[in-house]
Amino acid sequence: VLGITGAVLDRVGGNACTAQTTLVVAEDNPRQPQIAGPVLATSRLDAPPDSAGLRPFRVGPAIVIPRLDAIIRNDQPVVIALSVAAAADQDGPIELSWTVTRTIDGGAPELFAQGGPIADGRGARAWEFAAGKLPLGHYTIQLRAKSLDNVEIVRDISFDRVP
């Protein structure tokens, strides 16, 4: 487990901010499904057809603009993007499921939503919530991808929805 802190400086506007995250390096398992992300983003845009040579951050065919923090005001959209694939030496469906918990004012986490399992969750996907459509609170989303031979990978992402 590695803690990472980065700083961003806007030399023209004179603003600066820092971003922190934790990087978990999983044990190497060549049979394990792969999850790229999840990424907390400010927006997801359809990529123009002639943009194959461009290198913005992408999840599948979409351009994703990552957030620099995990605090999202209620007047901002919430976008979560990821991509799921089978292990390098396998070609089969990957079952995908997720749970969302919400904590309000330091209380106990409560189940907010759950989904799946999707029988074949391979590929890119994104969840988008318009501004004001997700109640205030602290959210944790846990994604589980499982191969046909029951090898599983779990990824979490958390954020705070504030006024």
Short mmCIF file of C-alpha atoms in Angstrom, two decimals:
data_model
loop_
_atom_site.label_atom_id
_atom_site.label_comp_id
_atom_site.label_asym_id
_atom_site.label_seq_id
_atom_site.Cartn_x
_atom_site.Cartn_y
_atom_site.Cartn_z
CA VAL A 1 0.00 0.00 0.00
CA LEU A 2 1.45 3.32 -1.09
CA GLY A 3 0.25 6.82 -0.21
CA ILE A 4 0.61 9.30 -3.06
CA THR A 5 0.31 13.09 -2.85
CA GLY A 6 0.52 15.39 -5.85
CA ALA A 7 0.35 19.15 -6.30
CA VAL A 8 -1.12 21.07 -9.22
CA LEU A 9 -0.17 24.69 -9.84
CA ASP A 10 -2.02 27.00 -12.20
CA ARG A 11 0.69 29.53 -13.06
CA VAL A 12 -1.64 31.71 -15.12
CA GLY A 13 -4.53 31.84 -12.63
CA GLY A 14 -2.37 31.67 -9.54
CA ASN A 15 -4.30 28.77 -8.00
CA ALA A 16 -2.94 25.55 -6.54
CA CYS A 17 -4.30 22.37 -5.02
CA THR A 18 -3.13 19.01 -3.79
CA ALA A 19 -4.57 15.57 -4.36
CA GLN A 20 -3.99 12.45 -2.29
CA THR A 21 -4.73 8.83 -2.98
CA THR A 22 -3.75 5.36 -1.89
CA LEU A 23 -2.32 2.88 -4.35
CA VAL A 24 -2.79 -0.78 -3.53
CA VAL A 25 -0.52 -3.11 -5.47
CA ALA A 26 -2.28 -6.45 -5.59
CA GLU A 27 -0.58 -9.81 -5.52
CA ASP A 28 0.19 -10.95 -9.05
CA ASN A 29 -2.34 -13.52 -10.27
CA PRO A 30 -2.26 -14.16 -14.04
CA ARG A 31 -5.79 -15.66 -13.93
CA GLN A 32 -7.31 -12.62 -12.24
CA PRO A 33 -9.74 -10.39 -14.17
CA GLN A 34 -8.55 -6.84 -14.77
CA ILE A 35 -10.25 -3.60 -13.70
CA ALA A 36 -8.84 -0.31 -15.01
CA GLY A 37 -10.14 2.24 -12.55
CA PRO A 38 -12.53 3.11 -11.14
CA VAL A 39 -11.83 6.75 -11.90
CA LEU A 40 -13.75 9.61 -10.31
CA ALA A 41 -14.24 12.16 -13.07
CA THR A 42 -15.69 15.60 -13.72
CA SER A 43 -17.11 14.52 -17.07
CA ARG A 44 -17.22 11.83 -19.74
CA LEU A 45 -17.25 12.90 -23.37
CA ASP A 46 -17.77 10.98 -26.58
CA ALA A 47 -14.48 10.93 -28.46
CA PRO A 48 -14.60 12.32 -31.99
CA PRO A 49 -14.12 9.62 -34.64
CA ASP A 50 -10.86 11.17 -35.89
CA SER A 51 -9.21 11.27 -32.42
CA ALA A 52 -7.46 7.88 -32.45
CA GLY A 53 -4.00 9.49 -32.35
CA LEU A 54 -4.84 11.83 -29.46
CA ARG A 55 -3.86 10.73 -25.97
CA PRO A 56 -6.36 12.15 -23.45
CA PHE A 57 -7.40 9.90 -20.59
CA ARG A 58 -9.80 7.32 -22.02
CA VAL A 59 -12.04 4.57 -20.76
CA GLY A 60 -13.07 2.61 -23.83
CA PRO A 61 -14.19 5.00 -26.58
CA ALA A 62 -14.92 7.87 -24.15
CA ILE A 63 -12.69 10.72 -23.03
CA VAL A 64 -12.73 10.97 -19.25
CA ILE A 65 -11.67 14.11 -17.38
CA PRO A 66 -10.42 12.86 -13.97
CA ARG A 67 -11.17 14.80 -10.78
CA LEU A 68 -8.27 16.10 -8.70
CA ASP A 69 -10.10 15.49 -5.43
CA ALA A 70 -12.84 13.32 -3.96
CA ILE A 71 -15.01 16.15 -2.64
CA ILE A 72 -17.87 16.85 -5.01
CA ARG A 73 -20.24 19.77 -4.47
CA ASN A 74 -23.95 19.14 -4.93
CA ASP A 75 -24.00 21.48 -7.97
CA GLN A 76 -21.45 19.27 -9.78
CA PRO A 77 -22.08 15.97 -11.60
CA VAL A 78 -20.62 12.69 -10.31
CA VAL A 79 -18.98 10.47 -12.94
CA ILE A 80 -17.37 7.09 -12.21
CA ALA A 81 -15.65 5.29 -15.10
CA LEU A 82 -13.93 1.92 -15.40
CA SER A 83 -13.04 -0.82 -17.80
CA VAL A 84 -13.20 -4.58 -17.14
CA ALA A 85 -11.27 -7.27 -19.02
CA ALA A 86 -10.49 -10.95 -18.70
CA ALA A 87 -7.02 -12.05 -17.65
CA ALA A 88 -4.41 -11.87 -20.40
CA ASP A 89 -4.47 -15.61 -21.09
CA GLN A 90 -8.26 -16.02 -20.88
CA ASP A 91 -11.16 -15.14 -23.12
CA GLY A 92 -14.42 -15.53 -21.31
CA PRO A 93 -17.13 -13.51 -19.65
CA ILE A 94 -16.39 -11.64 -16.44
CA GLU A 95 -19.18 -11.32 -13.89
CA LEU A 96 -19.42 -7.77 -12.53
CA SER A 97 -21.30 -6.62 -9.44
CA TRP A 98 -21.15 -3.57 -7.17
CA THR A 99 -22.38 -2.16 -3.88
CA VAL A 100 -22.67 1.48 -2.85
CA THR A 101 -22.67 2.48 0.81
CA ARG A 102 -23.48 5.94 2.14
CA THR A 103 -22.48 7.43 5.48
CA ILE A 104 -24.26 10.52 6.80
CA ASP A 105 -22.74 12.82 9.44
CA GLY A 106 -20.24 10.24 10.74
CA GLY A 107 -22.86 7.54 11.30
CA ALA A 108 -22.59 3.91 10.28
CA PRO A 109 -22.36 3.10 6.56
CA GLU A 110 -25.71 2.06 5.07
CA LEU A 111 -26.38 0.20 1.85
CA PHE A 112 -27.39 2.83 -0.71
CA ALA A 113 -27.52 0.72 -3.88
CA GLN A 114 -26.27 -2.50 -5.40
CA GLY A 115 -26.16 -3.92 -8.87
CA GLY A 116 -25.40 -7.02 -10.79
CA PRO A 117 -24.22 -9.45 -11.24
CA ILE A 118 -23.88 -8.66 -14.92
CA ALA A 119 -23.09 -12.00 -16.57
CA ASP A 120 -20.52 -10.42 -18.89
CA GLY A 121 -19.29 -7.08 -17.57
CA ARG A 122 -16.29 -6.83 -19.91
CA GLY A 123 -15.67 -3.49 -21.56
CA ALA A 124 -15.84 0.17 -20.64
CA ARG A 125 -18.67 1.62 -18.61
CA ALA A 126 -19.50 4.78 -16.71
CA TRP A 127 -22.08 5.88 -14.19
CA GLU A 128 -23.13 9.50 -14.34
CA PHE A 129 -25.27 11.39 -11.82
CA ALA A 130 -26.40 14.89 -12.76
CA ALA A 131 -25.81 17.79 -10.39
CA GLY A 132 -28.18 17.60 -7.42
CA LYS A 133 -29.31 14.02 -8.14
CA LEU A 134 -27.14 12.24 -5.55
CA PRO A 135 -27.87 13.07 -1.86
CA LEU A 136 -25.18 14.50 0.41
CA GLY A 137 -22.92 12.07 2.29
CA HIS A 138 -19.77 9.98 2.11
CA TYR A 139 -19.96 7.22 -0.54
CA THR A 140 -17.92 4.08 -1.04
CA ILE A 141 -18.41 2.02 -4.19
CA GLN A 142 -17.05 -1.51 -4.22
CA LEU A 143 -16.74 -3.29 -7.57
CA ARG A 144 -16.25 -7.06 -7.87
CA ALA A 145 -15.19 -8.81 -11.07
CA LYS A 146 -15.13 -12.62 -11.15
CA SER A 147 -13.91 -14.99 -13.85
CA LEU A 148 -15.59 -18.25 -14.89
CA ASP A 149 -13.21 -20.17 -12.62
CA ASN A 150 -14.18 -17.92 -9.63
CA VAL A 151 -10.98 -15.85 -9.49
CA GLU A 152 -12.06 -12.45 -8.17
CA ILE A 153 -10.72 -8.90 -8.00
CA VAL A 154 -12.21 -6.12 -5.87
CA ARG A 155 -11.77 -2.37 -6.34
CA ASP A 156 -13.11 0.47 -4.15
CA ILE A 157 -13.54 4.19 -4.67
CA SER A 158 -14.83 6.76 -2.18
CA PHE A 159 -15.98 10.35 -2.40
CA ASP A 160 -17.85 12.97 -0.41
CA ARG A 161 -20.95 14.77 -1.68
CA VAL A 162 -21.13 18.19 0.00
CA PRO A 163 -23.42 21.27 -0.25
#
